[in-house]
Short mmCIF file of C-alpha atoms in Angstrom, two decimals:
data_model
loop_
_atom_site.label_atom_id
_atom_site.label_comp_id
_atom_site.label_asym_id
_atom_site.label_seq_id
_atom_site.Cartn_x
_atom_site.Cartn_y
_atom_site.Cartn_z
CA MET A 1 -1.16 20.61 -12.33
CA ASN A 2 0.11 21.53 -16.50
CA CYS A 3 1.04 19.41 -18.67
CA LYS A 4 3.62 20.28 -21.52
CA LEU A 5 4.20 17.83 -24.50
CA THR A 6 7.21 18.16 -25.73
CA ARG A 7 8.37 15.92 -29.11
CA ASN A 8 10.56 13.69 -26.48
CA TYR A 9 9.49 14.15 -23.20
CA ILE A 10 6.12 15.11 -20.82
CA VAL A 11 7.31 17.12 -17.64
CA TRP A 12 4.73 17.97 -15.65
CA THR A 13 4.94 20.68 -13.03
CA ASN A 14 2.33 21.91 -10.35
CA PHE A 15 1.14 18.71 -8.65
CA PRO A 16 -2.45 19.63 -6.09
CA PHE A 17 -1.79 16.99 -4.80
CA GLU A 18 1.43 14.49 -2.47
CA THR A 19 3.98 13.16 -3.92
CA SER A 20 7.49 11.84 -2.91
CA PHE A 21 8.80 13.70 -6.11
CA SER A 22 9.96 17.31 -6.96
CA PRO A 23 7.68 19.69 -7.96
CA CYS A 24 8.83 19.21 -11.10
CA TYR A 25 8.80 16.01 -13.41
CA THR A 26 10.91 15.42 -16.50
CA THR A 27 9.59 11.84 -18.44
CA THR A 28 9.38 9.70 -20.82
CA LEU A 29 5.22 8.16 -21.57
CA LEU A 30 7.05 5.03 -20.96
CA ASP A 31 7.29 6.57 -17.08
CA LEU A 32 3.77 6.97 -16.48
CA GLN A 33 2.67 3.96 -14.82
CA TYR A 34 5.57 4.43 -12.63
CA ILE A 35 4.27 7.07 -11.48
CA MET A 36 0.86 5.99 -11.32
CA PHE A 37 2.81 3.32 -8.76
CA ILE A 38 4.40 6.29 -6.47
CA SER A 39 1.99 8.45 -6.16
CA THR A 40 -1.28 8.74 -3.94
CA GLN A 41 -4.96 6.78 -5.94
CA VAL A 42 -6.07 10.12 -7.13
CA ALA A 43 -2.43 11.14 -9.05
CA ARG A 44 -2.73 7.49 -10.54
CA ALA A 45 -6.55 8.37 -11.49
CA THR A 46 -5.31 11.99 -12.47
CA LEU A 47 -2.76 11.02 -14.93
CA ARG A 48 -4.51 8.42 -16.38
CA VAL A 49 -6.95 11.08 -17.70
CA LEU A 50 -4.46 12.70 -18.95
CA LEU A 51 -2.68 9.80 -20.67
CA ARG A 52 -6.19 9.45 -22.70
CA GLN A 53 -6.08 13.22 -23.25
CA SER A 54 -2.24 13.40 -24.88
CA ALA A 55 -2.67 9.48 -26.93
CA ASN A 56 -4.23 11.53 -30.64
CA THR A 57 -1.42 14.29 -30.03
CA CYS A 58 1.26 11.25 -28.56
CA SER A 59 -0.29 9.20 -32.29
CA GLN A 60 3.35 9.01 -34.26
CA ARG A 61 4.76 7.56 -30.34
CA PHE A 62 2.58 5.25 -29.35
CA ALA A 63 0.27 4.23 -32.31
CA SER A 64 -3.49 1.97 -31.73
CA THR A 65 -4.53 0.71 -34.67
CA SER A 66 -7.61 -1.57 -33.12
CA LYS A 67 -10.74 -0.31 -33.36
CA ASN A 68 -10.32 -0.89 -29.58
CA SER A 69 -7.86 1.52 -28.76
CA LEU A 70 -4.61 -1.04 -28.21
CA PRO A 71 -1.32 0.30 -27.09
CA VAL A 72 1.01 0.15 -29.61
CA VAL A 73 5.08 1.15 -29.50
CA SER A 74 7.36 1.31 -33.16
CA ALA A 75 10.18 -0.08 -32.13
CA GLY A 76 12.04 3.02 -34.45
CA SER A 77 10.31 5.53 -32.29
CA GLY A 78 13.51 5.79 -30.51
CA GLU A 79 11.89 5.42 -27.00
CA THR A 80 14.38 3.18 -24.93
CA SER A 81 17.14 6.81 -26.03
CA HIS A 82 14.75 8.99 -24.81
CA LEU A 83 13.94 6.55 -21.22
CA LEU A 84 18.33 6.82 -20.96
CA GLN A 85 18.14 10.72 -21.35
CA THR A 86 15.81 10.59 -19.01
CA CYS A 87 17.28 8.72 -16.84
CA ALA A 88 20.20 11.37 -16.39
CA LYS A 89 17.60 14.42 -16.36
CA LYS A 90 15.29 13.52 -12.85
CA LYS A 91 15.47 16.21 -10.46
CA SER A 92 15.33 13.42 -8.06
CA ASP A 93 14.40 9.69 -7.35
CA PRO A 94 11.38 8.48 -5.20
CA LEU A 95 11.48 5.03 -5.40
CA GLU A 96 15.51 3.82 -5.32
CA TYR A 97 14.51 0.84 -6.90
CA GLU A 98 18.23 -0.82 -6.51
CA ASN A 99 17.52 0.24 -2.91
CA LEU A 100 14.33 -1.36 -2.90
CA LEU A 101 15.26 -4.64 -5.07
CA GLN A 102 19.04 -5.32 -3.25
CA ALA A 103 16.69 -5.23 0.25
CA SER A 104 14.26 -8.25 -1.43
CA LEU A 105 17.69 -9.64 -1.45
CA GLY A 106 19.03 -9.76 1.85
CA SER A 107 21.95 -6.80 1.06
CA HIS A 108 21.94 -4.33 3.98
CA VAL A 109 21.47 -0.36 1.78
CA LYS A 110 19.76 2.90 3.20
CA ASN A 111 16.39 2.80 3.35
CA SER A 112 13.86 5.50 3.95
CA GLN A 113 11.45 6.50 6.95
CA ILE A 114 8.82 6.61 5.17
CA VAL A 115 6.32 5.41 7.65
CA GLN A 116 3.33 7.25 9.39
CA LYS A 117 1.22 5.52 11.39
CA LEU A 118 1.04 1.82 12.89
CA ILE A 119 -2.04 -0.62 13.79
CA CYS A 120 -1.77 -3.54 15.84
CA GLN A 121 -5.62 -5.01 14.65
CA ASP A 122 -6.97 -8.17 14.67
CA GLY A 123 -3.64 -10.01 14.52
CA MET A 124 -2.81 -8.15 11.68
CA VAL A 125 0.26 -4.73 11.00
CA ASP A 126 -1.35 -2.13 9.44
CA VAL A 127 0.64 0.07 8.06
CA THR A 128 -0.78 4.00 7.02
CA TRP A 129 2.17 5.72 4.55
CA LYS A 130 3.35 9.38 4.56
CA ASP A 131 1.96 9.33 1.13
CA ASP A 132 -1.17 7.88 2.55
CA CYS A 133 -1.24 4.92 0.72
CA THR A 134 -2.12 1.95 3.50
CA SER A 135 -1.25 -2.07 3.21
CA ARG A 136 -2.35 -4.43 5.19
CA TYR A 137 0.04 -6.74 6.63
CA HIS A 138 -0.96 -10.85 8.12
CA SER A 139 1.49 -11.83 11.13
CA LYS A 140 2.57 -15.19 9.13
CA TRP A 141 3.45 -13.27 5.92
CA LEU A 142 6.17 -10.80 8.56
CA TRP A 143 7.64 -14.21 10.02
CA PHE A 144 7.82 -15.79 6.42
CA ASN A 145 9.45 -13.02 5.40
CA CYS A 146 11.52 -11.90 8.07
CA PHE A 147 14.84 -9.88 8.01
CA CYS A 148 16.43 -10.59 11.50
CA SER A 149 19.62 -12.50 11.13
CA GLU A 150 17.95 -16.10 13.10
CA CYS A 151 14.95 -15.78 9.84
CA MET A 152 17.68 -14.36 7.05
CA GLN A 153 21.61 -15.20 5.96
CA PRO A 154 22.71 -11.96 5.85
CA ASN A 155 24.85 -12.27 2.55
CA SER A 156 23.15 -14.65 0.82
CA GLY A 157 19.87 -12.87 1.09
CA GLN A 158 18.61 -16.48 2.03
CA LYS A 159 15.87 -17.68 4.53
CA ILE A 160 16.79 -20.06 7.15
CA VAL A 161 14.00 -19.73 9.02
CA LYS A 162 12.62 -23.37 8.86
CA PRO A 163 8.55 -22.98 8.07
CA GLY A 164 7.86 -26.37 10.53
CA ASN A 165 9.65 -23.48 13.76
CA ILE A 166 7.11 -20.79 12.80
CA PRO A 167 3.18 -21.02 14.57
CA TRP A 168 0.56 -22.17 12.98
CA LYS A 169 -1.27 -19.82 15.12
CA LEU A 170 -0.10 -15.77 15.06
CA THR A 171 -0.80 -12.28 16.62
CA ALA A 172 0.56 -9.17 16.21
CA VAL A 173 0.39 -7.36 18.95
CA ASN A 174 2.59 -4.83 18.48
CA ALA A 175 4.69 -2.73 16.15
CA LYS A 176 6.70 0.21 16.26
CA GLU A 177 9.35 2.06 13.93
CA PHE A 178 12.95 3.08 14.39
CA GLU A 179 15.59 3.88 12.48
CA ASN A 180 20.02 2.61 12.68
CA ASP A 181 23.12 3.20 10.58
CA ASP A 182 21.02 0.59 7.56
CA GLY A 183 18.13 2.07 7.16
CA ALA A 184 14.41 2.50 8.76
CA PHE A 185 12.96 -0.56 10.06
CA ILE A 186 9.80 -1.45 11.63
CA GLU A 187 9.61 -4.39 14.11
CA VAL A 188 6.73 -6.43 15.11
CA GLN A 189 5.67 -9.10 18.98
CA PHE A 190 3.55 -11.21 18.68
CA LYS A 191 1.33 -13.11 21.36
CA GLU A 192 2.56 -16.92 21.20
CA VAL A 193 5.85 -16.18 20.81
CA ASN A 194 8.85 -14.05 21.51
CA HIS A 195 10.38 -12.81 18.44
CA ILE A 196 10.27 -9.88 17.27
CA VAL A 197 10.24 -9.81 13.74
CA ARG A 198 12.37 -6.89 11.19
CA LEU A 199 11.47 -5.66 7.94
CA PRO A 200 12.93 -2.18 5.98
CA GLN A 201 10.42 0.04 4.98
CA GLU A 202 11.17 0.17 1.82
CA TRP A 203 11.02 -3.19 1.25
CA LEU A 204 7.39 -3.84 3.36
CA LYS A 205 5.78 -0.92 0.48
CA LEU A 206 7.09 -2.48 -2.61
CA TYR A 207 5.57 -5.70 -1.54
CA SER A 208 2.78 -4.23 -0.25
CA TYR A 209 0.08 -6.62 -1.17
CA SER A 210 -3.07 -4.73 -1.46
CA THR A 211 -5.08 -4.95 -4.36
CA ASP A 212 -4.26 -1.49 -5.35
CA SER A 213 -0.70 -2.33 -4.76
CA LEU A 214 -0.86 -5.91 -7.29
CA GLN A 215 -2.79 -4.44 -9.62
CA ALA A 216 -0.46 -1.15 -9.76
CA LYS A 217 2.82 -3.03 -10.29
CA SER A 218 0.90 -5.96 -12.75
CA GLU A 219 0.99 -3.04 -14.46
CA LEU A 220 4.19 -2.29 -14.32
CA LYS A 221 4.99 -4.70 -15.81
CA ASP A 222 2.66 -4.27 -19.15
CA PRO A 223 4.75 -4.53 -22.76
CA PRO A 224 3.47 -1.89 -25.14
CA TYR A 225 2.19 -4.14 -28.41
CA PHE A 226 4.53 -3.94 -31.65
CA THR A 227 2.39 -4.56 -34.04
CA GLN A 228 4.59 -1.83 -37.19
CA GLY A 229 8.17 -1.33 -38.13
CA PRO A 230 10.71 -0.78 -38.99
CA ILE A 231 12.93 -3.09 -36.03
CA LYS A 232 15.37 -1.31 -34.61
CA ALA A 233 18.48 -1.90 -35.52
CA PHE A 234 21.99 -2.12 -33.48
CA ASP A 235 24.98 -2.37 -33.96
CA TYR A 236 27.08 -5.54 -32.85
CA GLN A 237 30.49 -4.47 -32.10
CA ALA A 238 28.08 -0.99 -30.48
CA VAL A 239 26.24 -3.62 -27.66
CA SER A 240 29.16 -6.55 -27.40
CA ASP A 241 30.37 -3.85 -24.92
CA THR A 242 28.33 -5.08 -22.33
CA GLU A 243 29.34 -1.51 -19.70
CA SER A 244 27.23 1.30 -22.37
CA ASN A 245 24.65 2.33 -22.80
CA HIS A 246 23.79 0.64 -26.10
CA TYR A 247 23.92 -2.73 -24.75
CA PHE A 248 21.34 -1.34 -22.60
CA GLU A 249 19.14 0.02 -24.86
CA TRP A 250 19.19 -3.29 -26.84
CA LEU A 251 18.17 -5.57 -24.28
CA HIS A 252 15.40 -2.71 -23.51
CA ASN A 253 14.22 -2.23 -26.43
CA LEU A 254 14.01 -5.98 -27.04
CA ASN A 255 11.92 -6.79 -23.48
CA LEU A 256 9.36 -4.05 -25.01
CA SER A 257 9.11 -5.03 -28.47
CA GLY A 258 9.76 -8.21 -28.29
CA VAL A 259 12.71 -7.99 -31.42
CA THR A 260 15.96 -6.30 -32.91
CA VAL A 261 18.46 -6.83 -35.52
CA VAL A 262 21.95 -7.15 -34.79
CA THR A 263 23.51 -5.46 -37.52
CA ASN A 264 27.67 -6.17 -38.51
CA VAL A 265 27.21 -9.75 -36.74
CA PRO A 266 30.62 -11.26 -38.92
CA THR A 267 29.24 -13.81 -41.47
CA GLU A 268 31.10 -16.69 -39.98
CA THR A 269 30.00 -20.03 -38.77
CA GLY A 270 28.80 -19.61 -34.60
CA ALA A 271 28.11 -16.49 -34.41
CA SER A 272 24.73 -16.15 -33.31
CA GLY A 273 26.14 -17.94 -30.52
CA LYS A 274 28.02 -14.78 -29.44
CA VAL A 275 25.28 -13.09 -30.08
CA GLY A 276 23.41 -14.85 -27.92
CA GLU A 277 26.11 -15.09 -25.25
CA LEU A 278 25.93 -11.17 -24.92
CA ILE A 279 22.83 -12.01 -22.87
CA GLY A 280 23.62 -15.27 -21.51
CA PRO A 281 24.37 -18.97 -21.96
CA VAL A 282 23.35 -20.28 -25.50
CA THR A 283 20.42 -23.75 -25.14
CA THR A 284 21.32 -26.94 -26.00
CA THR A 285 18.09 -28.33 -28.00
CA LEU A 286 17.33 -31.29 -29.80
CA TYR A 287 18.74 -29.15 -33.02
CA GLY A 288 22.13 -28.58 -31.21
CA LYS A 289 23.20 -24.82 -30.18
CA VAL A 290 24.18 -23.62 -33.22
CA SER A 291 22.02 -24.80 -35.69
CA ASP A 292 21.68 -23.85 -40.01
CA VAL A 293 18.79 -23.30 -41.42
CA VAL A 294 19.76 -23.86 -45.31
CA ALA A 295 16.87 -25.69 -48.14
CA VAL A 296 18.11 -29.32 -48.42
CA GLU A 297 16.35 -32.27 -50.29
CA ASN A 298 13.97 -34.96 -47.96
CA PRO A 299 13.95 -31.34 -45.41
CA ILE A 300 13.83 -32.63 -41.46
CA ASN A 301 12.23 -29.68 -40.27
CA VAL A 302 9.63 -27.49 -42.99
CA ALA A 303 12.12 -24.72 -42.44
CA TYR A 304 14.89 -26.54 -44.21
CA SER A 305 13.05 -25.94 -47.88
CA SER A 306 12.27 -23.42 -49.22
CA ILE A 307 8.34 -23.16 -48.94
CA SER A 308 6.64 -20.73 -46.73
CA LEU A 309 6.50 -20.76 -42.85
CA ASP A 310 2.86 -19.43 -41.53
CA VAL A 311 4.23 -17.21 -38.99
CA HIS A 312 4.70 -19.67 -34.68
CA GLN A 313 6.57 -20.45 -32.21
CA ASP A 314 9.63 -22.54 -31.76
CA LEU A 315 10.00 -25.79 -29.86
CA MET A 316 6.86 -25.53 -28.21
CA TYR A 317 7.20 -29.54 -27.51
CA TYR A 318 9.01 -28.74 -24.91
CA GLU A 319 8.20 -28.06 -21.49
CA SER A 320 10.49 -24.41 -21.21
CA PRO A 321 10.42 -23.54 -24.41
CA PRO A 322 13.66 -21.21 -25.39
CA GLY A 323 13.04 -17.90 -25.12
CA LEU A 324 15.08 -16.02 -27.11
CA GLN A 325 15.54 -17.30 -30.39
CA LEU A 326 18.50 -15.47 -32.99
CA LEU A 327 18.74 -15.63 -36.75
CA HIS A 328 22.26 -14.91 -38.32
CA CYS A 329 22.11 -13.95 -41.88
CA LEU A 330 25.14 -15.38 -43.30
CA ARG A 331 24.57 -15.23 -46.88
CA PHE A 332 21.30 -13.46 -48.82
CA CYS A 333 21.99 -13.51 -52.92
CA PRO A 334 20.69 -10.05 -53.99
CA GLN A 335 19.18 -12.86 -56.89
CA VAL A 336 17.18 -14.66 -54.45
CA THR A 337 13.76 -13.52 -54.68
CA GLY A 338 11.62 -13.65 -51.14
CA GLY A 339 12.97 -15.19 -48.32
CA GLU A 340 11.26 -11.96 -46.00
CA SER A 341 10.54 -12.87 -41.92
CA LEU A 342 8.41 -12.57 -40.61
CA PHE A 343 6.70 -10.67 -37.47
CA ILE A 344 3.65 -11.09 -35.52
CA ASP A 345 2.54 -9.37 -31.88
CA ALA A 346 1.02 -12.70 -29.89
CA PHE A 347 0.68 -10.61 -27.66
CA TYR A 348 -1.62 -8.68 -29.44
CA ALA A 349 -3.12 -10.90 -31.20
CA ALA A 350 -3.92 -12.51 -28.55
CA GLU A 351 -5.49 -9.32 -26.38
CA ASN A 352 -7.61 -8.26 -29.61
CA PHE A 353 -9.06 -12.61 -29.65
CA ARG A 354 -9.91 -11.96 -25.97
CA GLN A 355 -12.03 -8.50 -27.41
CA GLU A 356 -13.91 -10.24 -30.55
CA HIS A 357 -14.56 -13.59 -29.33
CA PRO A 358 -14.11 -13.50 -25.05
CA HIS A 359 -16.72 -16.53 -25.02
CA HIS A 360 -13.66 -18.58 -27.65
CA PHE A 361 -10.83 -17.26 -25.44
CA GLN A 362 -12.23 -18.51 -22.42
CA THR A 363 -11.91 -21.69 -24.54
CA LEU A 364 -8.63 -22.01 -25.21
CA LEU A 365 -7.83 -20.80 -21.31
CA LYS A 366 -8.50 -24.47 -20.49
CA VAL A 367 -8.43 -26.98 -22.78
CA PRO A 368 -4.51 -27.89 -23.80
CA ALA A 369 -3.62 -28.25 -27.16
CA THR A 370 -0.63 -31.29 -28.17
CA PHE A 371 2.34 -30.13 -29.62
CA LYS A 372 4.13 -32.84 -30.51
CA LYS A 373 7.74 -33.68 -32.46
CA ILE A 374 8.12 -36.87 -33.10
CA HIS A 375 10.67 -38.29 -35.66
CA PHE A 376 12.92 -40.98 -36.07
CA ASP A 377 14.45 -40.75 -39.57
CA ARG A 378 17.32 -38.16 -37.58
CA ASP A 379 20.98 -39.04 -36.97
CA ASN A 380 19.37 -37.86 -33.59
CA PRO A 381 15.60 -39.25 -33.05
CA ALA A 382 13.36 -37.01 -31.30
CA ALA A 383 9.60 -38.36 -29.05
CA TYR A 384 8.10 -34.87 -28.06
CA LEU A 385 5.04 -34.76 -26.56
CA TYR A 386 3.33 -31.92 -24.32
CA GLN A 387 0.34 -31.34 -23.19
CA ARG A 388 -0.56 -27.04 -22.37
CA PRO A 389 -3.23 -24.82 -23.01
CA HIS A 390 -2.43 -21.79 -26.19
CA ILE A 391 -3.16 -18.67 -23.71
CA THR A 392 -2.28 -18.54 -20.09
CA VAL A 393 -3.48 -15.73 -17.70
CA ASN A 394 -2.53 -14.23 -14.36
CA SER A 395 -4.77 -13.65 -11.10
CA HIS A 396 -4.99 -10.04 -12.88
CA GLN A 397 -6.29 -11.91 -16.01
CA LYS A 398 -3.18 -10.80 -17.95
CA ILE A 399 -2.04 -12.12 -20.65
CA THR A 400 1.35 -13.95 -19.40
CA ASN A 401 1.72 -17.58 -22.07
CA VAL A 402 0.43 -17.14 -25.64
CA ILE A 403 1.27 -20.50 -27.70
CA TRP A 404 1.05 -20.97 -31.30
CA SER A 405 2.64 -23.63 -33.43
CA PRO A 406 0.21 -25.64 -36.26
CA PRO A 407 3.05 -27.26 -37.67
CA PHE A 408 4.68 -29.44 -34.42
CA GLU A 409 0.30 -30.00 -33.15
CA GLY A 410 -0.28 -33.53 -32.66
CA PRO A 411 -3.80 -34.95 -32.34
CA LEU A 412 -6.07 -32.95 -29.39
CA GLN A 413 -6.59 -34.91 -27.07
CA VAL A 414 -9.49 -34.38 -24.28
CA SER A 415 -12.86 -34.76 -23.62
CA GLU A 416 -15.80 -35.43 -26.04
CA GLU A 417 -17.36 -33.05 -25.05
CA LEU A 418 -14.31 -30.21 -25.40
CA VAL A 419 -13.34 -31.81 -29.07
CA GLU A 420 -15.73 -29.07 -31.22
CA PRO A 421 -16.12 -25.36 -28.72
CA TYR A 422 -11.94 -26.83 -28.61
CA PHE A 423 -12.26 -25.68 -33.09
CA GLU A 424 -14.44 -23.89 -32.87
CA ALA A 425 -12.50 -21.15 -30.73
CA TYR A 426 -8.94 -22.62 -32.54
CA GLN A 427 -10.45 -21.47 -35.99
CA ALA A 428 -11.32 -18.30 -34.53
CA PHE A 429 -7.73 -17.67 -32.89
CA ALA A 430 -6.52 -18.58 -36.21
CA GLU A 431 -8.66 -15.74 -38.06
CA THR A 432 -7.80 -13.27 -35.39
CA ILE A 433 -3.42 -14.13 -36.46
CA HIS A 434 -3.83 -13.83 -39.80
CA LYS A 435 -5.98 -10.53 -39.83
CA ALA A 436 -3.15 -8.70 -36.79
CA PRO A 437 -0.70 -6.84 -38.08
CA VAL A 438 2.74 -7.68 -40.12
CA VAL A 439 6.61 -6.64 -39.66
CA THR A 440 8.46 -7.48 -42.71
CA HIS A 441 12.24 -7.61 -42.08
CA ARG A 442 14.72 -8.70 -45.89
CA MET A 443 18.04 -10.00 -43.51
CA VAL A 444 21.19 -9.03 -45.22
CA PRO A 445 24.56 -11.03 -44.20
CA GLY A 446 25.55 -10.39 -41.14
CA ASP A 447 22.07 -9.30 -39.48
CA CYS A 448 20.83 -11.42 -36.55
CA LEU A 449 17.57 -10.73 -35.72
CA VAL A 450 17.28 -11.61 -32.23
CA PHE A 451 13.32 -12.01 -31.12
CA ASN A 452 11.22 -12.87 -28.03
CA ASN A 453 10.17 -16.12 -29.59
CA ARG A 454 7.36 -16.92 -26.03
CA ARG A 455 5.88 -13.70 -27.87
CA MET A 456 7.09 -13.00 -31.14
CA LEU A 457 5.52 -15.39 -33.72
CA HIS A 458 7.72 -15.37 -37.39
CA GLY A 459 7.46 -17.14 -40.28
CA ARG A 460 8.92 -16.79 -43.88
CA ASN A 461 8.03 -15.46 -47.24
CA SER A 462 8.73 -18.49 -50.04
CA TYR A 463 12.03 -17.98 -51.78
CA GLU A 464 13.60 -19.39 -55.00
CA LEU A 465 17.15 -18.76 -55.35
CA ASN A 466 17.83 -18.35 -58.81
CA GLY A 467 21.16 -19.21 -59.30
CA GLY A 468 21.98 -18.12 -55.12
CA ALA A 469 22.95 -18.80 -51.50
CA ARG A 470 20.71 -18.10 -48.54
CA HIS A 471 21.88 -19.33 -46.20
CA PHE A 472 20.82 -19.13 -41.44
CA GLN A 473 22.15 -20.45 -38.44
CA VAL A 474 19.87 -19.78 -35.73
CA CYS A 475 20.27 -20.21 -31.76
CA TYR A 476 18.09 -19.63 -28.77
CA VAL A 477 18.91 -18.28 -25.15
CA ASN A 478 16.57 -19.60 -21.78
CA THR A 479 13.97 -17.21 -21.08
CA ASP A 480 14.98 -16.55 -18.03
CA ASP A 481 18.47 -16.12 -18.47
CA PHE A 482 16.89 -12.96 -20.34
CA ILE A 483 14.68 -11.79 -18.12
CA GLN A 484 17.67 -11.47 -15.53
CA ARG A 485 19.20 -10.12 -17.73
CA VAL A 486 16.93 -7.17 -18.05
CA GLN A 487 16.58 -6.42 -14.84
CA VAL A 488 19.24 -6.46 -13.70
CA GLU A 489 20.99 -3.77 -15.89
CA HIS A 490 17.63 -1.43 -15.06
CA ILE A 491 18.75 -2.02 -11.10
CA ARG A 492 22.45 -0.77 -12.36
CA ARG A 493 21.60 2.39 -14.05
CA LYS A 494 18.45 2.93 -12.00
CA THR A 495 15.86 3.34 -13.92
CA GLY A 496 13.02 2.45 -11.68
CA GLN A 497 11.45 0.53 -14.22
CA PHE A 498 10.74 -3.76 -13.33
CA ALA A 499 11.28 -5.62 -16.83
CA LYS A 500 8.18 -6.56 -18.93
CA ARG A 501 6.49 -9.28 -19.32
CA VAL A 502 7.49 -11.84 -21.72
CA GLY A 503 5.59 -13.98 -21.80
CA ASN A 504 7.17 -16.68 -19.38
CA GLN A 505 3.89 -17.96 -18.23
CA CYS A 506 4.80 -16.01 -14.56
CA ASN A 507 2.10 -15.22 -12.99
CA PHE A 508 3.21 -11.08 -12.40
#
């Protein structure tokens, strides 16, 4: 296999192994994990070696600032625009994720014949695919996901089979392939009952739960770390066209790097909400839908003063804290000194923390901290109290959630033997965060910072007004609305990619 690295692409030719994509495949670095998933194990291993070998050459676009060589992306690298070009340059689409994901919703779509061999043994179905990968499926798993009209409503894609109607004991005894106008399927019969399970072949492969498949799909959702600026900017009018590539590039970059800035937003009250509504409904919080961030006397929030704000996340005392935060600059007079916005990638900091302090990392996985907002001297009294650990990982040990909000931490309420280990781990994590790379951005009127509140720690330098004014407004959009919109846009554009992990504790 040959690899030619160009300024914008990696071109792979002369593959020594069987793949389902074309003999010449032009790709960005972001596509490599996708290739690893659809290729054979040999292909994945080979591509990983080549990726490591080309890391130095690609350092301007994927830099590593850690001694542990954590992968990093700069939002200013133009990676998303390269992805858009790549989508147009592919000679063939090796896995139609649009079809696969629509199939998972119950849509009737054409899917390809990709099964090489089917075997029923030990009450399970073993599938060998045409790329020589293998998957094994339990009988109950197959029935619980059956596509027949008795089990799934065709139009909605919702299950209608009642769990109690599926036998406790179920043994697959016969499996066969067949094709019709809707594509290629497999049918499975059982020993105990006269019911035939029907599943699309591509859907079945996509949802394979073999160890290799689960690991590969988990890696597809890894976002690159964001540790150096500048923060990529997008024009408000351009992204307002939700059918445009500018809109998709904005969402994709926001999903990758965790922070973007939308420029030329009208400097009028409530405009941040209009930016947010391009993605999803604006969330109503304790502070309303859109709130002002401006220095006042006797502030009810430390943000409503001119002192510096250490990096943190907002509203971590909520059961489901907001996903996206939109911070819109209405006024920022030239004579105002300081007040720059600060960002640290919490995923990057947490991964460094795991590698440098594995024992403390385990402590912060299991000991729940207290987060609170108790304040009655305000128009809208608040009494929020919530316990959760600072860090969460999934079954593949991928970091899925980081919580860091010192201004809103309450008294630790755990068993005595956990108190000292917790504070040792807490202080070590605070040190790691303090040493992490900080991305700084000074707002100008019309800027709207849009960032992932579940991933990016944000703060602010102190400032002096010097006779000027600094007036921001803030609003939030729910994580679920953001991540589903990103995935919808990937499906519509047939990019073959999953939305990246966003820090909402999802186990994928």
